[in-house]
Coordinates of N, CA, C and O in Angstrom, one line a residue:
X1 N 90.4 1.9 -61.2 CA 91.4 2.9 -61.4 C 92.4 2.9 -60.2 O 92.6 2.0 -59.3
X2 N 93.0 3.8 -60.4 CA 94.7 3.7 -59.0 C 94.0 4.3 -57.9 O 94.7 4.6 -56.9
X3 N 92.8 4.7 -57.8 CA 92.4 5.0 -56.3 C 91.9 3.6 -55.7 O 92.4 3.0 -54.8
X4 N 91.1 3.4 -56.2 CA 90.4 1.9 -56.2 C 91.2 0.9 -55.4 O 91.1 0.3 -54.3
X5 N 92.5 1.0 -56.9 CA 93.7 -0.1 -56.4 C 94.3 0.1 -54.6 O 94.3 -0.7 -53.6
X6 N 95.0 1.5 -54.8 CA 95.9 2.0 -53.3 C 94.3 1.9 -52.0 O 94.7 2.2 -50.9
X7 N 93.2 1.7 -52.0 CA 92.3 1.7 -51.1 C 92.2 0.6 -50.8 O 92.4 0.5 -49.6
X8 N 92.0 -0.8 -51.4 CA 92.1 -1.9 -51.6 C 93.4 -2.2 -51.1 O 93.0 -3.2 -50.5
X9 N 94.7 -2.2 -50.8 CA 96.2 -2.3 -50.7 C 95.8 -1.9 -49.2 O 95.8 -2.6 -48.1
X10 N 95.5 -0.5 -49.3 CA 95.4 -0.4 -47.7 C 94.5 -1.0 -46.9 O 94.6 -1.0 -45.7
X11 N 93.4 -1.6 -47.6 CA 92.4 -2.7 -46.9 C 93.2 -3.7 -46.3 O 93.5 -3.8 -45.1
X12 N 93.5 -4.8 -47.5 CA 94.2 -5.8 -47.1 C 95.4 -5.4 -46.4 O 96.2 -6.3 -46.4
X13 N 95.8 -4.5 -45.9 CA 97.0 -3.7 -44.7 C 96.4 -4.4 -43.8 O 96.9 -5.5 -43.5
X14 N 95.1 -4.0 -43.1 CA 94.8 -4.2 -42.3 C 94.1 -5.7 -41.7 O 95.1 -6.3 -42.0
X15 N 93.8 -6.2 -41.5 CA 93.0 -7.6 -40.9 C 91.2 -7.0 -41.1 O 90.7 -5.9 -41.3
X16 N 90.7 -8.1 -41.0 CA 89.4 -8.2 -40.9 C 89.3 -7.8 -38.9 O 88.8 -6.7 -38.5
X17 N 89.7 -8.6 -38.0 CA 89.8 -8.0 -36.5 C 90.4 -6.9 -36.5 O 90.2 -6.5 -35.4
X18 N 91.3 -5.8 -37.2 CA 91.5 -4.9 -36.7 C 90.6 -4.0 -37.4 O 90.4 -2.9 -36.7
X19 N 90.0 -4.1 -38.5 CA 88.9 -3.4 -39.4 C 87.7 -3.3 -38.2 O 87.2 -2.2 -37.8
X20 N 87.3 -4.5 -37.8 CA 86.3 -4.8 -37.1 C 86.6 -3.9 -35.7 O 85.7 -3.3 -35.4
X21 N 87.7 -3.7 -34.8 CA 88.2 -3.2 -33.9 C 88.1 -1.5 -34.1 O 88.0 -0.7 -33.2
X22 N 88.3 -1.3 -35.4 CA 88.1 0.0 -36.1 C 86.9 0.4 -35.7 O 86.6 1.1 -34.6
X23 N 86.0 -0.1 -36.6 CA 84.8 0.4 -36.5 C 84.2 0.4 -34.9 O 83.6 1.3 -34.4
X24 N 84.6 -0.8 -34.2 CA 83.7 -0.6 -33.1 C 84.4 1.0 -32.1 O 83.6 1.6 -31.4
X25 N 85.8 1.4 -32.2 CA 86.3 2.5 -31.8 C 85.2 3.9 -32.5 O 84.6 4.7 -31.8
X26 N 85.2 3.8 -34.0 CA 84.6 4.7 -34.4 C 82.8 5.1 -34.4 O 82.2 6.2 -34.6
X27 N 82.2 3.5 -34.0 CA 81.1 3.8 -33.5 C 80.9 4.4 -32.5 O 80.2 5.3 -32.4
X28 N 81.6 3.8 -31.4 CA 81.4 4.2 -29.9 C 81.5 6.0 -29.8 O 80.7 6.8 -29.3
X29 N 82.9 6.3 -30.5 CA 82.7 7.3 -30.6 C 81.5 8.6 -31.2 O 81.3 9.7 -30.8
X30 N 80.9 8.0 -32.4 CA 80.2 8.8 -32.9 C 78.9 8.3 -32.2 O 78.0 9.1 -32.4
X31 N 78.5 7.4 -31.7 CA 77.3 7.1 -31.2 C 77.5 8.1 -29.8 O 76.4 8.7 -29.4
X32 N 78.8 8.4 -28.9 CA 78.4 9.3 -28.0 C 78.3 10.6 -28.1 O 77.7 11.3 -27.3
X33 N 78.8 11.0 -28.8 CA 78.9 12.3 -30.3 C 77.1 12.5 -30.7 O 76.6 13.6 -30.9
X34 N 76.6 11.6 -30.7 CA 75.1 11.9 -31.4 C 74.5 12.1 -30.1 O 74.1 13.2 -29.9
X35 N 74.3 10.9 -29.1 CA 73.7 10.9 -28.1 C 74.2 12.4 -26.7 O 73.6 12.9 -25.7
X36 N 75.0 12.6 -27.2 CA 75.2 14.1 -26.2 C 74.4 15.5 -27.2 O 73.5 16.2 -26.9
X37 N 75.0 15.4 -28.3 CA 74.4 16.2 -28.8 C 72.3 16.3 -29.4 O 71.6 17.0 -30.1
X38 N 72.1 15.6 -28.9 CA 70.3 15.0 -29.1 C 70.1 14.9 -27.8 O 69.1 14.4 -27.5
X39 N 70.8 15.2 -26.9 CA 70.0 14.8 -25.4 C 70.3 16.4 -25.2 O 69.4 17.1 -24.6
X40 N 71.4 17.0 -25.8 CA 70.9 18.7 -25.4 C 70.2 19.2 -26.3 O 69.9 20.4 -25.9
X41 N 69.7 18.9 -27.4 CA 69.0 19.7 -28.1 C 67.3 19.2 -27.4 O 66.3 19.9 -27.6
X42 N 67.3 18.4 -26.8 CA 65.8 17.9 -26.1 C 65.4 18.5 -24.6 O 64.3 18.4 -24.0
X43 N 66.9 19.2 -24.1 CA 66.7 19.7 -23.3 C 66.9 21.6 -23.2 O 67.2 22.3 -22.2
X44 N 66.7 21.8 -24.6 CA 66.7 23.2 -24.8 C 65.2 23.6 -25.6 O 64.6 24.7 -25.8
X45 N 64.8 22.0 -26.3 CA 63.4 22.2 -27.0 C 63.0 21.1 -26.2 O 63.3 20.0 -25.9
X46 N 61.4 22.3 -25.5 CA 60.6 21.5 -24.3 C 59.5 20.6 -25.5 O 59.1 21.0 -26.6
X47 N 59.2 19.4 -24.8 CA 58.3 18.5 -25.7 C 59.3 17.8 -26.4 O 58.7 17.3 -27.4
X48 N 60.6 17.7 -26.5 CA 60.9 16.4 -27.4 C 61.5 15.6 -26.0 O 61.9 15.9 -24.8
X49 N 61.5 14.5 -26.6 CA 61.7 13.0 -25.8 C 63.2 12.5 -26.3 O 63.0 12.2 -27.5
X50 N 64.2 12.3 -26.0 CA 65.3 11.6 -26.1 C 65.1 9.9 -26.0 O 64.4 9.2 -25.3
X51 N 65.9 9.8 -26.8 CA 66.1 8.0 -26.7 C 67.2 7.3 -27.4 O 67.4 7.4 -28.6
X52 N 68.0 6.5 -26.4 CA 69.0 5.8 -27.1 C 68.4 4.7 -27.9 O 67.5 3.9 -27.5
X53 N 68.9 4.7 -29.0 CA 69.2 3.7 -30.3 C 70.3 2.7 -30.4 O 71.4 2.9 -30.9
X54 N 69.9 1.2 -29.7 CA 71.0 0.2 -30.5 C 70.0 -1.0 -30.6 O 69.2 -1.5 -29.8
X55 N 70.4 -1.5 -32.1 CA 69.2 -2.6 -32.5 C 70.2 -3.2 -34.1 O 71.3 -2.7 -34.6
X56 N 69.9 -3.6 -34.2 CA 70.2 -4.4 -35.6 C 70.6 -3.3 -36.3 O 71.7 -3.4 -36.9
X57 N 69.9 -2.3 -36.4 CA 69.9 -1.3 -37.4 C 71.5 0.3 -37.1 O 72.0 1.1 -37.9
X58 N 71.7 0.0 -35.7 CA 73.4 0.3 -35.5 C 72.7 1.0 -34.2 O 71.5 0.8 -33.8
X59 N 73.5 1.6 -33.6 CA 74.0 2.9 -32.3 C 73.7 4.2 -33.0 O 74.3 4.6 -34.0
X60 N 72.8 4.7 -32.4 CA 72.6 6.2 -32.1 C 71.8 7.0 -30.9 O 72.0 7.0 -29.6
X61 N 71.1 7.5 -31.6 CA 69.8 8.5 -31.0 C 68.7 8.6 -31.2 O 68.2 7.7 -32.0
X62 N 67.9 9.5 -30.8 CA 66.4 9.7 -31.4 C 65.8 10.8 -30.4 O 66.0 10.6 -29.2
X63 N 65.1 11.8 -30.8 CA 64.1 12.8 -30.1 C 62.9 12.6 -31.4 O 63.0 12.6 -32.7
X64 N 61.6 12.5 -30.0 CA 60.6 12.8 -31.1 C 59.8 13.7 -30.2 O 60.3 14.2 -29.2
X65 N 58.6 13.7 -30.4 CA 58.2 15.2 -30.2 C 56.4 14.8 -31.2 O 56.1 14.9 -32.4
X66 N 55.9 14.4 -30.2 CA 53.9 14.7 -30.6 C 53.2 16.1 -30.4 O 53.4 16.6 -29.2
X67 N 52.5 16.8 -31.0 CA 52.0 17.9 -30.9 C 50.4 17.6 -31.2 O 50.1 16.7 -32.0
X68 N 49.4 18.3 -30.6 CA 48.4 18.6 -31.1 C 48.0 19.8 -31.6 O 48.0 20.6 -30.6
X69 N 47.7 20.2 -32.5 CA 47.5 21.5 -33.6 C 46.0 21.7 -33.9 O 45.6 20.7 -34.4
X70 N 45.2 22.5 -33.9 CA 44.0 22.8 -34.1 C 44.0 23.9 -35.5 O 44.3 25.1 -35.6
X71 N 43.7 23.2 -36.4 CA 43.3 23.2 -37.9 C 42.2 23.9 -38.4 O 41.3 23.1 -38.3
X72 N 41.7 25.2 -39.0 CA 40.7 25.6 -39.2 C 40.1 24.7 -40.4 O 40.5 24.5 -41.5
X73 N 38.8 24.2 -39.7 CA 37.9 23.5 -40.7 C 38.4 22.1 -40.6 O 37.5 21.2 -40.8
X74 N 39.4 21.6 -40.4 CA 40.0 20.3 -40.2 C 40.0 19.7 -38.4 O 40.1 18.5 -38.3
X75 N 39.8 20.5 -37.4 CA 39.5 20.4 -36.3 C 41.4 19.8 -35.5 O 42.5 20.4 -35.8
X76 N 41.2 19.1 -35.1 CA 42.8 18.6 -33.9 C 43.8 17.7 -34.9 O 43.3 16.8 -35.6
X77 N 44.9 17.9 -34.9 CA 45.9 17.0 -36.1 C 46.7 17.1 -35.1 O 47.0 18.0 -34.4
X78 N 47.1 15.6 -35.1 CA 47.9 15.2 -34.6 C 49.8 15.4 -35.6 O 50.0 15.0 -36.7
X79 N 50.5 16.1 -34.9 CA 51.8 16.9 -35.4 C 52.8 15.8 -34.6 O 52.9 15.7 -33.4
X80 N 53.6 15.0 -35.7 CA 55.0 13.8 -35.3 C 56.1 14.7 -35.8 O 55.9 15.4 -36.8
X81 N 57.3 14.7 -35.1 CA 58.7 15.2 -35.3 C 59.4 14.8 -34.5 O 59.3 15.0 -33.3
X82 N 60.7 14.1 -35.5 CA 61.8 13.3 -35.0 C 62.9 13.9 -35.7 O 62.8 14.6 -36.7
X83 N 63.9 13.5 -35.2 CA 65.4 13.4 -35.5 C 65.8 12.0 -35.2 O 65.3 11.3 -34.2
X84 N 66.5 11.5 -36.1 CA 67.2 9.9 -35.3 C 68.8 9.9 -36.6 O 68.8 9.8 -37.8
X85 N 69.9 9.9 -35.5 CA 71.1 9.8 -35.7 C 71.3 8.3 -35.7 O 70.7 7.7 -34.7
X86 N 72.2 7.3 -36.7 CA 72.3 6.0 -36.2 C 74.0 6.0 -37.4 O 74.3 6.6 -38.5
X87 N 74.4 5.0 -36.6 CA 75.7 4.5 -37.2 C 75.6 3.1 -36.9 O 75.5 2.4 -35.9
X88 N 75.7 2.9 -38.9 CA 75.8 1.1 -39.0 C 76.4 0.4 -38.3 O 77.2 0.8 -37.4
X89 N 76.1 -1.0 -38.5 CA 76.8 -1.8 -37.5 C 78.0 -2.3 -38.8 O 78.0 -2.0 -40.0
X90 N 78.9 -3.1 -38.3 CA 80.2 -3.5 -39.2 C 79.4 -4.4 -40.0 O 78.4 -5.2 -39.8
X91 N 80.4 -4.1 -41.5 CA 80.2 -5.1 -42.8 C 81.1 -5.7 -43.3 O 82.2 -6.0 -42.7
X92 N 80.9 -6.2 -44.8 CA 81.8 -6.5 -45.3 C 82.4 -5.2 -46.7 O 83.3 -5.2 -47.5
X93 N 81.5 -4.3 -46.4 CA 82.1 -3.0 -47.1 C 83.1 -2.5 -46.6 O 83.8 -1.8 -47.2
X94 N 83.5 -2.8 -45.0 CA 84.7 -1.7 -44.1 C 84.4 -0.4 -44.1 O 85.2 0.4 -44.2
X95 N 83.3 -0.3 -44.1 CA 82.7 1.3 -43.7 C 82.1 2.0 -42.6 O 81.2 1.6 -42.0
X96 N 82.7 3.2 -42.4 CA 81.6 4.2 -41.0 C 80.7 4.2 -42.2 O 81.0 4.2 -43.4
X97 N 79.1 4.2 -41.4 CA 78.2 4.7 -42.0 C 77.2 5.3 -41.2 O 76.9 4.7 -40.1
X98 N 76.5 6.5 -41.5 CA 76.2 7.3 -40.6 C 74.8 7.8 -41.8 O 74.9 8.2 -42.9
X99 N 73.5 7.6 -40.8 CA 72.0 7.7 -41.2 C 71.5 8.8 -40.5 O 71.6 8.7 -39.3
X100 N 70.8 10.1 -40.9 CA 70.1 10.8 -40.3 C 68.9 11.1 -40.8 O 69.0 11.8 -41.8
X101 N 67.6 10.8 -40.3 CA 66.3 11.0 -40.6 C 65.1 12.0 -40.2 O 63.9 11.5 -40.1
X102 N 65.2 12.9 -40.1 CA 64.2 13.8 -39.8 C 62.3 14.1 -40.4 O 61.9 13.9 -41.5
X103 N 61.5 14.6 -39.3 CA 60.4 14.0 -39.6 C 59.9 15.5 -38.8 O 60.1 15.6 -37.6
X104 N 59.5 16.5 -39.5 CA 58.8 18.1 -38.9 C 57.2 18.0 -39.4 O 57.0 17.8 -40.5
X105 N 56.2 18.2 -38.3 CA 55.4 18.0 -38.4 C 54.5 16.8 -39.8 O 54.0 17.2 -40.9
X106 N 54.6 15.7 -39.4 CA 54.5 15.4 -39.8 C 55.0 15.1 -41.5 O 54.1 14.5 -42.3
X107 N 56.2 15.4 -42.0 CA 56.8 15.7 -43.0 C 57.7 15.4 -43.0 O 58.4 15.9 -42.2
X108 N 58.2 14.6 -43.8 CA 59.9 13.9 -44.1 C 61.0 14.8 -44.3 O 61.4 14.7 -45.4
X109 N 61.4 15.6 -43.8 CA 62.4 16.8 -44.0 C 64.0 16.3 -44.0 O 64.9 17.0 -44.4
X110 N 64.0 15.4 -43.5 CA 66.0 15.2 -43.7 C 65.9 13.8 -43.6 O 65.3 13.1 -42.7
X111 N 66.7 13.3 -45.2 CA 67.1 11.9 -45.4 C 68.7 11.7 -45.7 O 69.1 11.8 -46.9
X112 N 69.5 11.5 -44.9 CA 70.8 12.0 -45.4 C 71.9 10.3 -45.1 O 71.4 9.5 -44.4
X113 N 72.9 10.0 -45.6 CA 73.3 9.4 -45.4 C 75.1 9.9 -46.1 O 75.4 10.3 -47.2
X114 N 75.8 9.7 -45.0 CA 77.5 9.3 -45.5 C 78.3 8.0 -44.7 O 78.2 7.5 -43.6
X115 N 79.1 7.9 -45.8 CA 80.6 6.7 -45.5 C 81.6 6.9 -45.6 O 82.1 7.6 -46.5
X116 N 82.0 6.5 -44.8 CA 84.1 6.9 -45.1 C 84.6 5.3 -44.8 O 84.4 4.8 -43.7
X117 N 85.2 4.7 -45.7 CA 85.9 3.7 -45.7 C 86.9 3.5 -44.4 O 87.8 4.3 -44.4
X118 N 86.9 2.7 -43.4 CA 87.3 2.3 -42.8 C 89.1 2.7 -42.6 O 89.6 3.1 -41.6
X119 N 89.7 2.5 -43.8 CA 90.8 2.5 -43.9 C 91.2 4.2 -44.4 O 92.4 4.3 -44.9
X120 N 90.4 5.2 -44.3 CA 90.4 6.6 -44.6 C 89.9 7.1 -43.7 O 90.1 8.3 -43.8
X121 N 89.2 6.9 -42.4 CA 88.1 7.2 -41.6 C 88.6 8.6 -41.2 O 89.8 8.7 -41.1
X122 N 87.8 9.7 -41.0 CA 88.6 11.3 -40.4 C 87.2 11.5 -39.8 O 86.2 11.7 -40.4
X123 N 87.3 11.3 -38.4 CA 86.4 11.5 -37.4 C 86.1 13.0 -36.9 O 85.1 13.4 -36.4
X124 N 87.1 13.6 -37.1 CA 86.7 15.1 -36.9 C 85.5 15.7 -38.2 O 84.7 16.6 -38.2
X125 N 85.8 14.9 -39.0 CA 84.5 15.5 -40.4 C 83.2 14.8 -40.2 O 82.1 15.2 -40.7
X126 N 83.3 13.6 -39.4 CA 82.0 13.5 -39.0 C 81.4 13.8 -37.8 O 80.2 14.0 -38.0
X127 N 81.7 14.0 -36.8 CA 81.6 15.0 -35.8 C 80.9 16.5 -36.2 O 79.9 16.9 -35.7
X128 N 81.9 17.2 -37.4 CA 81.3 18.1 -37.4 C 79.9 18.2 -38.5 O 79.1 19.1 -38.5
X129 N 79.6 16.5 -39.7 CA 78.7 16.5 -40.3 C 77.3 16.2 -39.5 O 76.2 16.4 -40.1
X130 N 77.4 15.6 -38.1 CA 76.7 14.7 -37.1 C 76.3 16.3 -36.6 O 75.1 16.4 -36.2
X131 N 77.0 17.5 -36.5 CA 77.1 19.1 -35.6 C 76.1 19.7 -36.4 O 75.0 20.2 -36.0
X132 N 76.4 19.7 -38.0 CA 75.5 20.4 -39.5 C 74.0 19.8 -39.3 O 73.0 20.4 -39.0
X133 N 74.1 18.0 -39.5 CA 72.9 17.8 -40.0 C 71.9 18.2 -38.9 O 70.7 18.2 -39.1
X134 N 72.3 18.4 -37.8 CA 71.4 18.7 -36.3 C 70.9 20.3 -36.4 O 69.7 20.8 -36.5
X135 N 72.1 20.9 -36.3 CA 71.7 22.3 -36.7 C 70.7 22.6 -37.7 O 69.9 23.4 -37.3
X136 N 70.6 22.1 -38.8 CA 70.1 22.4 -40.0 C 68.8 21.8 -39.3 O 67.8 22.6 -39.5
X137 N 68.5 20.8 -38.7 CA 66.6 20.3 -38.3 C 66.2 21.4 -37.7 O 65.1 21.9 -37.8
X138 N 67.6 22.0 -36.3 CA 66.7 22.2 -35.6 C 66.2 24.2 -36.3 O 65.5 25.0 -35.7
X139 N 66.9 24.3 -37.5 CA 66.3 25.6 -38.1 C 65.7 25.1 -38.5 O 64.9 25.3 -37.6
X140 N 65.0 24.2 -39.5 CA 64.1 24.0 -40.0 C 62.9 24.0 -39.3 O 62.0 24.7 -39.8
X141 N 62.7 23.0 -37.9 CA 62.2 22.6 -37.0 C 61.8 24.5 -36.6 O 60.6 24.8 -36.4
X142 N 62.7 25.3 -36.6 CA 62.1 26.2 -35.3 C 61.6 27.5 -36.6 O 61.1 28.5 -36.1
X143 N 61.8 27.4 -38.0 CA 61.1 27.9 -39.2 C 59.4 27.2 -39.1 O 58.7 28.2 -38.9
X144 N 58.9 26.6 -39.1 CA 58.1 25.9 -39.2 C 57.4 26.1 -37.6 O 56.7 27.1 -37.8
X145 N 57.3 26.0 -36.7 CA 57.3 26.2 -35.4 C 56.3 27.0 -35.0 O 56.1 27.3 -33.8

């Protein structure tokens, strides 16, 4: 269709090095965007552990957080909870891509993923979706608690 078409038009606008120059601007940015925001939520919730993320798998974050829990009739359970923020590494799609995984006592609680085309990118909406998806663990996280 004519969105398809004018996205494409504005692709080839741009180069493959300046696409690539793109992204690495908009990672840096949202990878320090995650990592500020996960190193204060680890230092307002005592027992989580902070950790930078860069690997194959992109730039981000990570707090995780071991608990031991005493279980009636089941005796000591070991309790895992993480957060891990990560933004892809560059493709041949020309996309931000931004991963958040959450894990509350032992329970998969947040699987989320968004993209914004390269050549559309609005960094203030991820900023503030990078602000939601955190908020939202750490109520879940402090519901559960």
């Amino acid at each position: 269709p004519r969105h398809e078409q004018g996205r494409a038009a504005a692709e080839k606008a741009l180069s493959e090095d300046e696409l690539r120059s793109l992204h690495t601007s908009c990672r840096l940015e949202l990878s320090d965007h995650i990592e500020d925001c996960l190193r204060q939520l680890a230092d307002r919730f005592p027992g989580f552990q902070y950790e930078t993320l860069v690997g194959e798998e992109g730039w981000g974050a990570k707090i995780t957080r071991d608990d031991i829990v005493r279980s009636p009739g089941r005796g000591f359970q070991n309790m895992y909870s993480r957060l891990q923020l990560v933004v892809s590494p560059f493709s041949d799609a020309h996309i931000v891509a931004l991963t958040a995984k959450g894990t509350i006592h032992n329970k998969e609680t947040v699987s989320r993923n968004h993209f914004q085309y390269l050549s559309q990118v609005d960094m203030e909406s991820f900023r503030d979706l990078i602000d939601l998806w955190i908020l939202e663990y750490v109520e879940q996280y402090a519901a559960v608690a």
